mmCIF file of C-alpha atoms in Angstrom:
data_model
loop_
_atom_site.group_PDB
_atom_site.id
_atom_site.type_symbol
_atom_site.label_atom_id
_atom_site.label_comp_id
_atom_site.label_asym_id
_atom_site.label_seq_id
_atom_site.Cartn_x
_atom_site.Cartn_y
_atom_site.Cartn_z
ATOM 1 C CA UNK A 10 0.015 -0.038 -0.011
ATOM 2 C CA UNK A 11 1.126 3.483 -0.774
ATOM 3 C CA UNK A 12 1.129 5.792 2.009
ATOM 4 C CA UNK A 13 2.652 7.382 5.178
ATOM 5 C CA UNK A 14 3.387 5.425 8.282
ATOM 6 C CA UNK A 15 4.197 6.882 11.745
ATOM 7 C CA UNK A 16 5.405 4.963 14.725
ATOM 8 C CA UNK A 17 4.677 4.480 17.403
ATOM 9 C CA UNK A 18 1.084 5.497 17.670
ATOM 10 C CA UNK A 19 1.344 6.220 21.390
ATOM 11 C CA UNK A 20 4.629 7.250 23.022
ATOM 12 C CA UNK A 21 5.283 8.004 26.739
ATOM 13 C CA UNK A 22 8.373 9.781 27.852
ATOM 14 C CA UNK A 23 9.767 10.644 31.154
ATOM 15 C CA UNK A 24 10.901 14.214 31.599
ATOM 16 C CA UNK A 25 14.584 14.778 30.533
ATOM 17 C CA UNK A 26 14.497 11.932 27.985
ATOM 18 C CA UNK A 27 14.956 12.362 24.229
ATOM 19 C CA UNK A 28 12.534 10.497 22.024
ATOM 20 C CA UNK A 29 12.381 9.885 18.380
ATOM 21 C CA UNK A 30 9.312 9.691 16.241
ATOM 22 C CA UNK A 31 9.411 7.744 13.015
ATOM 23 C CA UNK A 32 7.951 8.880 9.660
ATOM 24 C CA UNK A 33 8.224 6.840 6.463
ATOM 25 C CA UNK A 34 6.562 7.311 2.974
ATOM 26 C CA UNK A 35 6.540 5.347 -0.167
ATOM 27 C CA UNK A 36 4.883 7.893 -2.129
ATOM 28 C CA UNK A 37 8.151 8.983 -3.754
ATOM 29 C CA UNK A 38 7.434 12.594 -2.482
ATOM 30 C CA UNK A 39 10.091 14.997 -2.360
ATOM 31 C CA UNK A 40 8.874 17.220 0.598
ATOM 32 C CA UNK A 41 8.266 16.176 4.154
ATOM 33 C CA UNK A 42 6.886 18.200 7.067
ATOM 34 C CA UNK A 43 6.480 17.701 10.825
ATOM 35 C CA UNK A 44 3.509 19.398 12.436
ATOM 36 C CA UNK A 45 2.385 19.556 16.021
ATOM 37 C CA UNK A 46 -1.283 19.549 17.129
ATOM 38 C CA UNK A 47 -2.528 20.745 20.546
ATOM 39 C CA UNK A 48 -6.129 20.346 21.641
ATOM 40 C CA UNK A 49 -8.426 23.151 20.130
ATOM 41 C CA UNK A 50 -5.472 24.474 18.069
ATOM 42 C CA UNK A 51 -4.578 24.178 14.399
ATOM 43 C CA UNK A 52 -1.375 22.650 13.311
ATOM 44 C CA UNK A 53 1.930 24.329 13.781
ATOM 45 C CA UNK A 54 4.979 23.586 11.574
ATOM 46 C CA UNK A 55 8.096 22.304 13.345
ATOM 47 C CA UNK A 56 10.478 21.376 10.517
ATOM 48 C CA UNK A 57 10.323 20.695 6.799
ATOM 49 C CA UNK A 58 12.473 19.121 4.150
ATOM 50 C CA UNK A 59 12.596 19.569 0.523
ATOM 51 C CA UNK A 60 15.439 17.170 -0.480
ATOM 52 C CA UNK A 61 17.633 14.596 1.137
ATOM 53 C CA UNK A 62 20.267 15.944 3.434
ATOM 54 C CA UNK A 63 18.364 19.351 3.604
ATOM 55 C CA UNK A 64 15.883 20.595 6.143
ATOM 56 C CA UNK A 65 14.609 23.981 7.481
ATOM 57 C CA UNK A 66 13.090 25.179 10.718
ATOM 58 C CA UNK A 67 9.374 25.939 10.729
ATOM 59 C CA UNK A 68 7.592 28.140 13.146
ATOM 60 C CA UNK A 69 8.310 26.205 16.344
ATOM 61 C CA UNK A 70 11.739 24.256 15.872
ATOM 62 C CA UNK A 71 13.103 24.998 19.365
ATOM 63 C CA UNK A 72 13.617 21.740 21.337
ATOM 64 C CA UNK A 73 13.220 19.450 18.224
ATOM 65 C CA UNK A 74 15.592 18.048 15.700
ATOM 66 C CA UNK A 75 15.223 16.193 12.392
ATOM 67 C CA UNK A 76 17.382 14.273 9.798
ATOM 68 C CA UNK A 77 16.794 13.519 6.228
ATOM 69 C CA UNK A 78 19.192 10.888 5.302
ATOM 70 C CA UNK A 79 16.840 8.997 2.911
ATOM 71 C CA UNK A 80 14.062 10.379 0.660
ATOM 72 C CA UNK A 81 11.663 7.931 2.425
ATOM 73 C CA UNK A 82 12.356 8.842 6.067
ATOM 74 C CA UNK A 83 12.183 12.012 8.117
ATOM 75 C CA UNK A 84 12.510 11.093 11.830
ATOM 76 C CA UNK A 85 11.715 13.798 14.458
ATOM 77 C CA UNK A 86 13.515 13.895 17.753
ATOM 78 C CA UNK A 87 11.911 15.684 20.749
ATOM 79 C CA UNK A 88 14.765 16.693 23.011
ATOM 80 C CA UNK A 89 14.603 17.501 26.668
ATOM 81 C CA UNK A 90 14.819 21.015 25.682
ATOM 82 C CA UNK A 91 11.349 21.095 24.650
ATOM 83 C CA UNK A 92 9.541 22.363 27.584
ATOM 84 C CA UNK A 93 5.927 21.178 26.790
ATOM 85 C CA UNK A 94 6.184 18.245 24.511
ATOM 86 C CA UNK A 95 2.901 16.465 25.177
ATOM 87 C CA UNK A 96 0.979 16.746 21.857
ATOM 88 C CA UNK A 97 -0.173 15.012 18.802
ATOM 89 C CA UNK A 98 2.623 14.958 16.095
ATOM 90 C CA UNK A 99 1.773 14.618 12.442
ATOM 91 C CA UNK A 100 4.067 13.960 9.489
ATOM 92 C CA UNK A 101 3.030 15.080 6.097
ATOM 93 C CA UNK A 102 4.481 14.877 2.616
ATOM 94 C CA UNK A 103 3.870 16.689 -0.743
ATOM 95 C CA UNK A 104 5.111 16.100 -4.277
ATOM 96 C CA UNK A 105 7.272 19.083 -4.189
ATOM 97 C CA UNK A 106 7.946 22.128 -1.961
ATOM 98 C CA UNK A 107 6.990 25.085 -4.150
ATOM 99 C CA UNK A 108 3.995 23.743 -6.131
ATOM 100 C CA UNK A 109 0.330 23.975 -5.363
ATOM 101 C CA UNK A 110 0.286 20.339 -4.472
ATOM 102 C CA UNK A 111 -1.693 19.373 -1.402
ATOM 103 C CA UNK A 112 -0.108 17.810 1.542
ATOM 104 C CA UNK A 113 -0.725 14.115 2.682
ATOM 105 C CA UNK A 114 -0.701 13.246 6.209
ATOM 106 C CA UNK A 115 0.170 10.205 8.210
ATOM 107 C CA UNK A 116 -1.825 8.828 11.153
ATOM 108 C CA UNK A 117 -0.094 10.672 13.918
ATOM 109 C CA UNK A 118 1.960 9.946 16.974
ATOM 110 C CA UNK A 119 0.494 10.890 20.437
ATOM 111 C CA UNK A 120 3.419 11.753 22.875
ATOM 112 C CA UNK A 121 2.713 12.008 26.581
ATOM 113 C CA UNK A 122 5.387 13.150 29.053
ATOM 114 C CA UNK A 123 4.868 11.550 32.497
ATOM 115 C CA UNK B 22 1.924 36.961 7.529
ATOM 116 C CA UNK B 23 -0.694 34.504 6.392
ATOM 117 C CA UNK B 24 -3.564 33.623 8.722
ATOM 118 C CA UNK B 25 -6.855 31.539 8.716
ATOM 119 C CA UNK B 26 -9.726 32.198 10.667
ATOM 120 C CA UNK B 27 -12.585 29.792 11.089
ATOM 121 C CA UNK B 28 -15.818 29.590 12.951
ATOM 122 C CA UNK B 29 -15.388 28.362 16.366
ATOM 123 C CA UNK B 30 -17.219 25.188 17.405
ATOM 124 C CA UNK B 31 -18.470 22.961 18.544
ATOM 125 C CA UNK B 32 -21.140 22.719 15.876
ATOM 126 C CA UNK B 33 -23.891 20.139 16.620
ATOM 127 C CA UNK B 34 -26.589 19.256 14.048
ATOM 128 C CA UNK B 35 -29.130 16.722 13.498
ATOM 129 C CA UNK B 36 -28.853 14.155 10.590
ATOM 130 C CA UNK B 37 -29.819 15.755 7.166
ATOM 131 C CA UNK B 38 -29.341 19.316 8.351
ATOM 132 C CA UNK B 39 -27.446 21.883 6.298
ATOM 133 C CA UNK B 40 -24.047 22.679 7.215
ATOM 134 C CA UNK B 41 -21.760 25.758 6.886
ATOM 135 C CA UNK B 42 -18.532 26.281 8.597
ATOM 136 C CA UNK B 43 -17.070 29.698 7.712
ATOM 137 C CA UNK B 44 -13.457 30.383 6.871
ATOM 138 C CA UNK B 45 -11.729 33.609 5.938
ATOM 139 C CA UNK B 46 -8.093 34.191 5.274
ATOM 140 C CA UNK B 47 -5.463 36.765 5.007
ATOM 141 C CA UNK B 48 -2.538 36.168 2.579
ATOM 142 C CA UNK B 49 -0.559 38.091 0.017
ATOM 143 C CA UNK B 50 -0.892 37.011 -3.622
ATOM 144 C CA UNK B 51 -3.105 34.153 -4.596
ATOM 145 C CA UNK B 52 -3.025 31.374 -2.151
ATOM 146 C CA UNK B 53 -4.392 27.866 -2.617
ATOM 147 C CA UNK B 54 -7.101 26.910 -0.223
ATOM 148 C CA UNK B 55 -7.873 23.562 1.464
ATOM 149 C CA UNK B 56 -10.410 21.986 3.705
ATOM 150 C CA UNK B 57 -9.079 18.929 5.708
ATOM 151 C CA UNK B 58 -11.076 16.515 7.762
ATOM 152 C CA UNK B 59 -9.780 14.753 10.904
ATOM 153 C CA UNK B 60 -11.638 11.899 12.547
ATOM 154 C CA UNK B 61 -10.940 10.852 16.164
ATOM 155 C CA UNK B 62 -7.341 9.752 16.828
ATOM 156 C CA UNK B 63 -6.383 9.920 12.996
ATOM 157 C CA UNK B 64 -4.351 12.196 10.934
ATOM 158 C CA UNK B 65 -5.836 14.734 8.464
ATOM 159 C CA UNK B 66 -7.484 13.792 5.162
ATOM 160 C CA UNK B 67 -7.857 16.270 2.292
ATOM 161 C CA UNK B 68 -11.568 16.855 1.837
ATOM 162 C CA UNK B 69 -11.389 19.368 -1.010
ATOM 163 C CA UNK B 70 -9.143 22.189 -2.512
ATOM 164 C CA UNK B 71 -9.261 25.385 -4.792
ATOM 165 C CA UNK B 72 -6.262 26.833 -6.336
ATOM 166 C CA UNK B 73 -7.740 30.205 -7.875
ATOM 167 C CA UNK B 74 -10.407 32.661 -7.411
ATOM 168 C CA UNK B 75 -13.997 31.360 -8.205
ATOM 169 C CA UNK B 76 -12.791 27.705 -8.227
ATOM 170 C CA UNK B 77 -15.214 25.468 -6.440
ATOM 171 C CA UNK B 78 -13.828 22.482 -4.642
ATOM 172 C CA UNK B 79 -16.167 19.439 -4.061
ATOM 173 C CA UNK B 80 -15.947 16.048 -2.658
ATOM 174 C CA UNK B 81 -18.429 13.687 -0.736
ATOM 175 C CA UNK B 82 -21.150 16.179 -0.846
ATOM 176 C CA UNK B 83 -18.993 18.862 0.599
ATOM 177 C CA UNK B 84 -18.533 22.257 -1.389
ATOM 178 C CA UNK B 85 -16.339 25.384 -0.914
ATOM 179 C CA UNK B 86 -15.916 28.311 -3.337
ATOM 180 C CA UNK B 87 -12.777 30.447 -3.296
ATOM 181 C CA UNK B 88 -14.029 33.918 -3.010
ATOM 182 C CA UNK B 89 -11.172 36.401 -3.386
ATOM 183 C CA UNK B 90 -13.257 39.521 -2.908
ATOM 184 C CA UNK B 91 -14.459 38.329 0.517
ATOM 185 C CA UNK B 92 -11.129 36.343 1.158
ATOM 186 C CA UNK B 93 -13.430 33.527 2.213
ATOM 187 C CA UNK B 94 -13.715 29.671 1.508
ATOM 188 C CA UNK B 95 -16.742 28.611 3.467
ATOM 189 C CA UNK B 96 -17.461 24.782 3.688
ATOM 190 C CA UNK B 97 -21.144 23.701 2.993
ATOM 191 C CA UNK B 98 -23.017 20.303 2.787
ATOM 192 C CA UNK B 99 -26.808 20.183 2.137
ATOM 193 C CA UNK B 100 -27.433 17.128 4.085
ATOM 194 C CA UNK B 101 -24.937 15.851 6.855
ATOM 195 C CA UNK B 102 -24.853 12.268 8.095
ATOM 196 C CA UNK B 103 -23.667 10.957 11.407
ATOM 197 C CA UNK B 104 -20.451 9.703 9.693
ATOM 198 C CA UNK B 105 -19.551 13.410 8.960
ATOM 199 C CA UNK B 106 -18.779 14.005 12.731
ATOM 200 C CA UNK B 107 -15.215 15.062 12.849
ATOM 201 C CA UNK B 108 -12.991 18.107 13.200
ATOM 202 C CA UNK B 109 -12.750 20.421 9.921
ATOM 203 C CA UNK B 110 -9.672 22.535 9.172
ATOM 204 C CA UNK B 111 -9.437 25.238 6.873
ATOM 205 C CA UNK B 112 -5.885 25.896 5.371
ATOM 206 C CA UNK B 113 -4.114 27.972 2.976
ATOM 207 C CA UNK B 114 -0.843 27.561 1.109
ATOM 208 C CA UNK B 115 0.728 30.766 0.057
ATOM 209 C CA UNK B 116 2.473 31.407 -3.236
ATOM 210 C CA UNK B 117 4.436 34.443 -2.618
ATOM 211 C CA UNK B 118 7.888 35.112 -1.072
ATOM 212 C CA UNK B 119 8.814 32.436 1.314
ATOM 213 C CA UNK B 120 5.419 31.232 2.346
ATOM 214 C CA UNK B 121 4.891 28.623 -0.360
ATOM 215 C CA UNK B 122 6.161 25.582 1.511
ATOM 216 C CA UNK B 123 3.822 25.275 4.408
ATOM 217 C CA UNK B 124 0.226 25.198 5.137
ATOM 218 C CA UNK B 125 -1.319 27.808 7.526
ATOM 219 C CA UNK B 126 -4.283 26.302 9.414
ATOM 220 C CA UNK B 127 -7.346 27.458 11.285
ATOM 221 C CA UNK B 128 -7.947 26.145 14.695
ATOM 222 C CA UNK B 129 -10.420 23.590 13.553
ATOM 223 C CA UNK B 130 -14.242 23.287 14.010
ATOM 224 C CA UNK B 131 -15.733 20.127 15.795
ATOM 225 C CA UNK B 132 -18.837 18.969 14.014
ATOM 226 C CA UNK B 133 -21.144 16.434 15.894
ATOM 227 C CA UNK B 134 -24.117 15.049 13.880
ATOM 228 C CA UNK B 135 -26.744 13.348 15.898
ATOM 229 C CA UNK B 136 -29.169 10.755 14.429
#
């Protein structure tokens, strides 16, 4: 099946720990994105990547890091520097960065800090 | 910067009622406009889109028309079903300057349809 997979679906973290959220796609899309969703809020962009080995900060990058070593994969690390990491994290892809293509979303990972 | 304002919910309707969810935007140039739907515990699914003024996006009985003169993209459906219960997000994708790489979202509107 073509699509975007995110794992795990639920993730629990103790304060002070780093955690990595996985995002894999087999749509052959160039661009990938990470968004954060909080209750009653829209989505806010954390990081995005247009091509392999290149990525840019979004609106709320502090406390997060990413890598793009393969076209298919764009993992997000939530570091201990992120003060309020409990949220729903969504990965998205699009065919290219600068076109009018819509973005396609994965099923999300819910991160809870204990 | 770009922004999207959509009507606050929650919205509660009876089955077969008419639905309108208002969405207005602020953007430079000619953005593309989208409606996404999110079912509980899931990611977002594209519902419909419009890329230029006066375009009408439609899907699954939902419609929205890109109105540049009123900077609006209101979502409508003539007869809602229980299965339409979800959160609906209006979003825009800018096409000027450095804003053409991301979606700017409204805060979402929770729709509940009762049988």
